[in-house]
Short mmCIF file of C-alpha atoms in Angstrom, two decimals:
data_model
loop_
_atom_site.label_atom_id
_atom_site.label_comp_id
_atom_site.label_asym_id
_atom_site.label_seq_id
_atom_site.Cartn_x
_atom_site.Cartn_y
_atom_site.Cartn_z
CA UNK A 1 -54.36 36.63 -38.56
CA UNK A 2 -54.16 35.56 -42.50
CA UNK A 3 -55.29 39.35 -43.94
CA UNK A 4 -56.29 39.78 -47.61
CA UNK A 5 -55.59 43.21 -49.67
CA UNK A 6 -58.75 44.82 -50.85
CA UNK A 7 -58.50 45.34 -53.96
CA UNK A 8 -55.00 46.57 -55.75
CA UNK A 9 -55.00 49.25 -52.99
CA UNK A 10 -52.32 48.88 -49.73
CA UNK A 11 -55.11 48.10 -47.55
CA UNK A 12 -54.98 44.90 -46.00
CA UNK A 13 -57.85 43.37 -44.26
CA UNK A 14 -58.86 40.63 -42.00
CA UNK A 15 -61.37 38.38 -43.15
CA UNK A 16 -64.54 39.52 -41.41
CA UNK A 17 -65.29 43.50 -40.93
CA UNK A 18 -67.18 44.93 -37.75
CA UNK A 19 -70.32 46.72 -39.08
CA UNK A 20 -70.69 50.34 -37.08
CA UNK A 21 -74.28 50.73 -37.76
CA UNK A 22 -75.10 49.51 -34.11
CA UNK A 23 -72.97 52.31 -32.37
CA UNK A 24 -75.28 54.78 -31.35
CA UNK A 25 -78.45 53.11 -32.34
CA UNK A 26 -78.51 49.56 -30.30
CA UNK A 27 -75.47 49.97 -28.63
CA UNK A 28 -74.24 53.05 -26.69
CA UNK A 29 -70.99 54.08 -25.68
CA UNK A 30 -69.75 51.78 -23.16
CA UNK A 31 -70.32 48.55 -25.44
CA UNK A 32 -69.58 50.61 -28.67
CA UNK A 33 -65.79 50.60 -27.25
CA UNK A 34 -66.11 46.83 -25.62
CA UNK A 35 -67.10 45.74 -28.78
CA UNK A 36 -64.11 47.73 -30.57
CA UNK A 37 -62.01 46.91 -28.09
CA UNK A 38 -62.45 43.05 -28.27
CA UNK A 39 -62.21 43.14 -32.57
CA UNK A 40 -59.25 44.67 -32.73
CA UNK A 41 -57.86 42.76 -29.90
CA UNK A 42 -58.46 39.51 -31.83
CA UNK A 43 -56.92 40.82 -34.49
CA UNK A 44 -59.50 41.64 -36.83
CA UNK A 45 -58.87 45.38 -38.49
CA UNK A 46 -61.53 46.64 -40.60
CA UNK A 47 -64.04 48.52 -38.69
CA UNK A 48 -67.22 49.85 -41.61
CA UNK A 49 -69.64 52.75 -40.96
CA UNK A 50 -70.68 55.77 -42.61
CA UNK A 51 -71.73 59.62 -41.90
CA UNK A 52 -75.23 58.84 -42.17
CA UNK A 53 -75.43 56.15 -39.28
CA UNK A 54 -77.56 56.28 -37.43
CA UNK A 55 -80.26 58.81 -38.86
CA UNK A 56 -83.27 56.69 -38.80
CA UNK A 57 -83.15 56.56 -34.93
CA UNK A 58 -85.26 58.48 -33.30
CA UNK A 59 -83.50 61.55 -31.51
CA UNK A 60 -80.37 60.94 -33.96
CA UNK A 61 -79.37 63.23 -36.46
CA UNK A 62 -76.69 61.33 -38.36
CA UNK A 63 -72.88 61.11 -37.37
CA UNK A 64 -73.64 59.16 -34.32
CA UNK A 65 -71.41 56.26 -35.15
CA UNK A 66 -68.57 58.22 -36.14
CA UNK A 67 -68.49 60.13 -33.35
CA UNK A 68 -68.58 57.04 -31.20
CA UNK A 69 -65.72 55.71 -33.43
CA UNK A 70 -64.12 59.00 -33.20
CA UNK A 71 -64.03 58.75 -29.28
CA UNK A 72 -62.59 55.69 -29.43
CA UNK A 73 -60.09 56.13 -31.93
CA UNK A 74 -59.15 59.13 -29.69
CA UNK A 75 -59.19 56.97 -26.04
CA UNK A 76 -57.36 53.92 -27.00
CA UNK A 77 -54.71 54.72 -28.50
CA UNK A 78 -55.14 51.87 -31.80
CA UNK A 79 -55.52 53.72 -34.69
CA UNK A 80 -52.62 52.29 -36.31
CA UNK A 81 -54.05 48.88 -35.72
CA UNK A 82 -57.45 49.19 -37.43
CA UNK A 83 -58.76 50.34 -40.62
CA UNK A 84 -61.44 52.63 -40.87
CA UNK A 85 -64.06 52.84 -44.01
CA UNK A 86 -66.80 55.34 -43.84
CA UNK A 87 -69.28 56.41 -46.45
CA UNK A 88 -70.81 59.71 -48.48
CA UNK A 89 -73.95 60.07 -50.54
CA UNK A 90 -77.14 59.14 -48.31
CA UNK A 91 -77.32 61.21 -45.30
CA UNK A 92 -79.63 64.31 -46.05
CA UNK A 93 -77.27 66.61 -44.56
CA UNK A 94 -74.60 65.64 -47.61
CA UNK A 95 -76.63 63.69 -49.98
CA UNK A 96 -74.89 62.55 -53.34
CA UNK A 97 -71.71 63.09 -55.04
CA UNK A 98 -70.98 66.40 -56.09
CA UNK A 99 -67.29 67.26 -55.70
CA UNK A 100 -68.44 69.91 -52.75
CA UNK A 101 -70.35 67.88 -51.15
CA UNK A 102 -67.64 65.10 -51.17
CA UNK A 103 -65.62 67.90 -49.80
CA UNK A 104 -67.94 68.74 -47.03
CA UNK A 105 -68.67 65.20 -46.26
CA UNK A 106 -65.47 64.18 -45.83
CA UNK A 107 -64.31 66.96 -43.03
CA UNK A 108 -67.22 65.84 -41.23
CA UNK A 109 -66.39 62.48 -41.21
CA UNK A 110 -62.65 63.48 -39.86
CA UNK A 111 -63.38 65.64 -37.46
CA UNK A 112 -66.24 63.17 -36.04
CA UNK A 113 -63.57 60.04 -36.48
CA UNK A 114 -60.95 62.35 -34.91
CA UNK A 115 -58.55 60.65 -37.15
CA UNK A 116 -56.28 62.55 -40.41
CA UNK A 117 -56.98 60.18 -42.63
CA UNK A 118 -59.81 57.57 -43.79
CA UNK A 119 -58.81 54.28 -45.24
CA UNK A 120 -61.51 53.56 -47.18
CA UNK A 121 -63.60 56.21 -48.10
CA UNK A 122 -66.81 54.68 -49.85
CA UNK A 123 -69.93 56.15 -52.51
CA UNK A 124 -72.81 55.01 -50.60
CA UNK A 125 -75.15 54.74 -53.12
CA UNK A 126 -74.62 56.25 -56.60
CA UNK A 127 -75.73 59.66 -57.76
CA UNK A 128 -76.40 59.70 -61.84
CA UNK A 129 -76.75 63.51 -61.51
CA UNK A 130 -72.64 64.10 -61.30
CA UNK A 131 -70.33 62.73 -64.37
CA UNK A 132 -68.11 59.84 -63.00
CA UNK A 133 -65.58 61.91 -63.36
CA UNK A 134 -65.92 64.92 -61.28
CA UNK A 135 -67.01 62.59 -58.54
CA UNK A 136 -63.56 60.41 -59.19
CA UNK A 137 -61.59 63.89 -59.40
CA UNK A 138 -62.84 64.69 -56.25
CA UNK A 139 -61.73 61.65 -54.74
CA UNK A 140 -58.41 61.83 -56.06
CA UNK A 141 -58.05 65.25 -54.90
CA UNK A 142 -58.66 63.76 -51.07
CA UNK A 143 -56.21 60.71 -51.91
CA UNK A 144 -53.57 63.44 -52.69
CA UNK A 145 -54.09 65.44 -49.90
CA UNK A 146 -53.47 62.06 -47.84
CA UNK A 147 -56.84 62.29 -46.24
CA UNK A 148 -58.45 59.30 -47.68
CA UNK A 149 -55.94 56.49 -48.90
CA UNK A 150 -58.62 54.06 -51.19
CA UNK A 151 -62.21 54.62 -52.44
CA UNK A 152 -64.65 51.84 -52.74
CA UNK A 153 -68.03 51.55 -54.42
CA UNK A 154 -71.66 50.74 -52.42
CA UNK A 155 -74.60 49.65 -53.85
CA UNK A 156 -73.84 50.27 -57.37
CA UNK A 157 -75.11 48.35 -60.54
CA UNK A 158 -72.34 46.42 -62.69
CA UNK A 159 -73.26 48.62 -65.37
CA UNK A 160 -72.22 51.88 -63.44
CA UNK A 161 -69.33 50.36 -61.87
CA UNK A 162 -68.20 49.23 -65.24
CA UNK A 163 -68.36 52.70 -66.14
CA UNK A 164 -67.14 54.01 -63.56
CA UNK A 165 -63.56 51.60 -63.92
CA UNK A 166 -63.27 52.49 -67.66
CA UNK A 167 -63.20 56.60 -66.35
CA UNK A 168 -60.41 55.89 -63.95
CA UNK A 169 -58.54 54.40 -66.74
CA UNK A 170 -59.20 56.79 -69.57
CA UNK A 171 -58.87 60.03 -67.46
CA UNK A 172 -55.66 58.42 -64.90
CA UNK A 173 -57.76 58.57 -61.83
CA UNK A 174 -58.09 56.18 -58.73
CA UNK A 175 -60.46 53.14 -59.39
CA UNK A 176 -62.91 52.23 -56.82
CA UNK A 177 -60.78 49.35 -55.62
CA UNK A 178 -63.73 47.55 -53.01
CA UNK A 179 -67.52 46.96 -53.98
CA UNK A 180 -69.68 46.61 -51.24
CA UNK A 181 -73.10 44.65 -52.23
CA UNK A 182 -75.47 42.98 -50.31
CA UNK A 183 -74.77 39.13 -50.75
CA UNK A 184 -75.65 35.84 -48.75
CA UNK A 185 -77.14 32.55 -48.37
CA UNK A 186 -80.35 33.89 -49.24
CA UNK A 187 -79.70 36.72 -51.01
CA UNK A 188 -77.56 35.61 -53.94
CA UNK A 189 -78.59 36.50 -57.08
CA UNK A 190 -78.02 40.00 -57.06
CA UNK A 191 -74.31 39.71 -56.62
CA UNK A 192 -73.57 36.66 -58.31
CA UNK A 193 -75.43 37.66 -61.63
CA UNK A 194 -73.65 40.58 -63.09
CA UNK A 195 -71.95 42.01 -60.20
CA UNK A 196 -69.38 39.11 -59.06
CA UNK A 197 -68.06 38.52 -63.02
CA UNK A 198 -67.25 42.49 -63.53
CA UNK A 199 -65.87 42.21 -59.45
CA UNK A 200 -63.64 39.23 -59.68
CA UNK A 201 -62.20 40.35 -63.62
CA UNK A 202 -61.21 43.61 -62.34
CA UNK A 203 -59.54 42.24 -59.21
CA UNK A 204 -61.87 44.52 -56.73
CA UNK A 205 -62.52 43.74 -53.02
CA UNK A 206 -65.68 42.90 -52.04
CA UNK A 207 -66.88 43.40 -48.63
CA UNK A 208 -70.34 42.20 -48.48
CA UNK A 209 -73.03 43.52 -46.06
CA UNK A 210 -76.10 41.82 -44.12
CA UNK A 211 -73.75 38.63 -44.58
CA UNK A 212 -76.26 37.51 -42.25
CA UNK A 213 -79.61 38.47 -43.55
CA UNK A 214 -80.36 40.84 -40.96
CA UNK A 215 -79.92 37.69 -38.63
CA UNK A 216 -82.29 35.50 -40.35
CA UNK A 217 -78.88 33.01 -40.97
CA UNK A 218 -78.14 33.07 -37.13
CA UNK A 219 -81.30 30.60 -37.14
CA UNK A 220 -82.58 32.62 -34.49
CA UNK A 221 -85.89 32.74 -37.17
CA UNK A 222 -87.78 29.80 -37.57
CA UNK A 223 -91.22 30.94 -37.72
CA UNK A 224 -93.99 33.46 -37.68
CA UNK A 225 -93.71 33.14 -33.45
CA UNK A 226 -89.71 33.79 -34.08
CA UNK A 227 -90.02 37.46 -35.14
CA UNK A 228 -91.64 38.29 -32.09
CA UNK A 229 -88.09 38.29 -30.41
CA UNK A 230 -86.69 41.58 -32.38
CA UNK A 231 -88.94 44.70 -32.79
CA UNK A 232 -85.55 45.97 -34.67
CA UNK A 233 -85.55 42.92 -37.06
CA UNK A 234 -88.54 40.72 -37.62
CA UNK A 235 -90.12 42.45 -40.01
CA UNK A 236 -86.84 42.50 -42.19
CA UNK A 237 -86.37 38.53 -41.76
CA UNK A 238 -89.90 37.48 -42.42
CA UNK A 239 -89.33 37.64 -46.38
CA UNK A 240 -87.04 34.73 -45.97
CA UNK A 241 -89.99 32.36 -43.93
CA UNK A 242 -90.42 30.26 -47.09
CA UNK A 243 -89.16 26.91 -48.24
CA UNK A 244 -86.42 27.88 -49.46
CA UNK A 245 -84.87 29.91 -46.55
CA UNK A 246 -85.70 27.11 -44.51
CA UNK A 247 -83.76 24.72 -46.52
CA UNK A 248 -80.91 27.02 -46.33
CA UNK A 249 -81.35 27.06 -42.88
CA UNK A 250 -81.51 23.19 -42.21
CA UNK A 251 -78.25 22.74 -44.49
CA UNK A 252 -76.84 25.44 -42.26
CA UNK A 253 -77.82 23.29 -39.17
CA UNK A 254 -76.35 19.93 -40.88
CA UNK A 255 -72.61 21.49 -41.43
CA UNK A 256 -72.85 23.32 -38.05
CA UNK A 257 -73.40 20.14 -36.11
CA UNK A 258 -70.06 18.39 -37.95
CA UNK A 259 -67.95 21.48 -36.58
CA UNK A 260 -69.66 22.01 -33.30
CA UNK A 261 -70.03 25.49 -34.72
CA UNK A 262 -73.45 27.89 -34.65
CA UNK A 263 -75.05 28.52 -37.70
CA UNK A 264 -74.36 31.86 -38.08
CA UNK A 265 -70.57 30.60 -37.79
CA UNK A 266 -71.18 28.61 -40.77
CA UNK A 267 -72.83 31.36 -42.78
CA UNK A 268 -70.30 33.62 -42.35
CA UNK A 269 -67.43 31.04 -43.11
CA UNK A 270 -69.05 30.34 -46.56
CA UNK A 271 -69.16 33.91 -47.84
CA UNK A 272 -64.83 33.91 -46.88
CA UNK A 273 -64.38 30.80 -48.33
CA UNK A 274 -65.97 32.28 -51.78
CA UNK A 275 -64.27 33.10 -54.29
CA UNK A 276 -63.46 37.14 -54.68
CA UNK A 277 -65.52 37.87 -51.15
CA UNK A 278 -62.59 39.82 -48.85
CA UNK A 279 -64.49 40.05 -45.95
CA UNK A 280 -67.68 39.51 -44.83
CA UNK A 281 -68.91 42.89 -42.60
CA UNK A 282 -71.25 41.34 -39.74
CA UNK A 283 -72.61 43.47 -36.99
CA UNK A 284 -72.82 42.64 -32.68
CA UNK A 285 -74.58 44.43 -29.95
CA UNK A 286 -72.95 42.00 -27.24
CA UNK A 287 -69.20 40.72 -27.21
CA UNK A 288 -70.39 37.35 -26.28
CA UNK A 289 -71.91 37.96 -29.63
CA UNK A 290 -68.89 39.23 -31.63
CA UNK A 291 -66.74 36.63 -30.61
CA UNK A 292 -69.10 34.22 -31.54
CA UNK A 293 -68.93 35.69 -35.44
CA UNK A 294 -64.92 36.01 -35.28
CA UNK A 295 -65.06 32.19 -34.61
CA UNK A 296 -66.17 32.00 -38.49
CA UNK A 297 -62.90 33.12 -39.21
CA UNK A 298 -61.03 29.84 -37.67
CA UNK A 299 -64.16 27.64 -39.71
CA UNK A 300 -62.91 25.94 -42.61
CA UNK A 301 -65.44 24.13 -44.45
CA UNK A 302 -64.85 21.17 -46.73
CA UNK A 303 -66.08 21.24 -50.36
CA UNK A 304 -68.88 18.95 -49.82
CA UNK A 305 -69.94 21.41 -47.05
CA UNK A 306 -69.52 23.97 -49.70
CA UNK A 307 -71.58 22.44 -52.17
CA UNK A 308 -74.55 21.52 -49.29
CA UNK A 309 -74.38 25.25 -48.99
CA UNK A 310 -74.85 26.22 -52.36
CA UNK A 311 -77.34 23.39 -53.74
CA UNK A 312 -79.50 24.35 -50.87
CA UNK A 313 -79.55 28.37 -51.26
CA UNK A 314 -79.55 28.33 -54.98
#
């Protein structure tokens, strides 16, 4: 497996990242460690989730997915084979970035992973309240203690991450070495405005979420009928029933057919093949499923396919 490093930290990645925020909300136990079991098996190695997963389930508190992970981690005996990123600032039980809470948060996290260390430990969201750098200090605190080994930055605005990056430098402390935006074939702009420039100049890793528009890409989505088929989802995909996600949709179809591939295949394989992207983090509830998206990995399109791509989602 061709890995990439994330960033200037020592993490090295494969190019497509198993999203955790099924385990414990659509997927239980059992197929939480199929679906583990048959990543790392292919040998893909970043695994993403984060303390607050899944909280907005019904019954759920938070931690669910962690724990899951955590039993896993514990039961297979592969935690020197995958990489583990997990998140702080959103759950209500440790909101924000306060150096205690960071502290807090992050002992959680461990003792629900079951692991000693985290290898990507992630600002969910970020939190104006604290200066940049008592949350950094805080961070570098846990890198020097050995419990987390890089930090990465989640939903934050280039002009905070900016910010952020010039802190690091003028007070000596680790950089957030991974963004992790929302970015796809329909959801572009908010990336590639500000946020890819600032990404790409300061050599970060990006590992994108809902690579596949909540499944809208899959092509599973086609009209009004369509989002019938997922209580979970429809509502999320029905923004993108307009011309334009359509056309994205039909160019998807076109490239798909030269390849024999699926279109979510195809929409995964153009977010790797762009420039500065690390690795795509995609999500399955069935293995059938997963291996399915890990065939995006062995997709290479052409540059014409490229450009059908972009032309059409622009």
């Amino acid at each position: 497996m061709q890995t990439r490093r994330l960033g200037h930290s020592p993490l090295q990645v494969a190019p497509l990242a198993l999203g955790g925020n099924v385990f414990g909300w659509s997927v239980d136990e059992r197929r939480s460690f199929e679906l583990l079991d048959a990543f790392v098996d292919a040998g893909f190695n970043l695994v993403d989730t984060a303390d607050v997963y899944s909280a907005w389930v019904p019954g759920n508190r938070g931690g669910e997915s962690e724990t899951l992970i955590g039993k896993w981690l514990k039961q297979g005996g592969k935690r020197d084979r995958v990489l583990i990123a997990t998140k702080v600032a959103k759950w209500a039980e440790h909101p924000g970035l306060s150096p205690l809470n960071i502290r807090q948060a992050v002992e959680g996290s461990l003792r629900r992973l079951q692991t000693d260390r985290i290898d990507l430990y992630q600002a969910h969201q970020d939190d104006a309240s604290v200066p940049l750098e008592d949350t950094l200090g805080a961070f570098a605190r846990l890198i020097e203690e050995g419990k987390v080994r890089a930090i990465g930055a989640s939903n934050y605005g280039a002009d905070r991450l900016a910010e952020a990056l010039a802190v690091s430098r003028r007070h000596g402390l680790p950089r957030y070495e991974s963004l992790q935006p929302e970015y796809n074939l329909v959801a572009r702009a908010g990336y590639e405005d500000a946020l890819e420039p600032l990404a790409r100049r300061e050599e970060l890793g990006v590992i994108c979420y809902y690579g596949l528009a909540s499944g809208f890409l899959t092509g599973k989505y086609r009209s009004e009928a369509d989002l019938a088929k997922s209580a979970a989802r429809g509502g999320a995909v029905k923004k993108y029933l307009d011309p334009h996600g359509l056309g994205v949709l039909a160019a998807l179809d076109e490239v798909a057919a030269a390849h024999r591939a699926t279109p979510a295949q195809v929409a995964l394989a153009w977010l790797m093949a762009r420039p500065g992207i690390t690795a795509p983090i995609a999500g399955a509830t069935r293995v059938e499923q997963l291996h399915e998206l890990l065939g995006a990995a062995r997709l290479e399109l052409a540059a014409d396919e490229v450009a059908r791509l972009d032309q059409a989602s622009r």
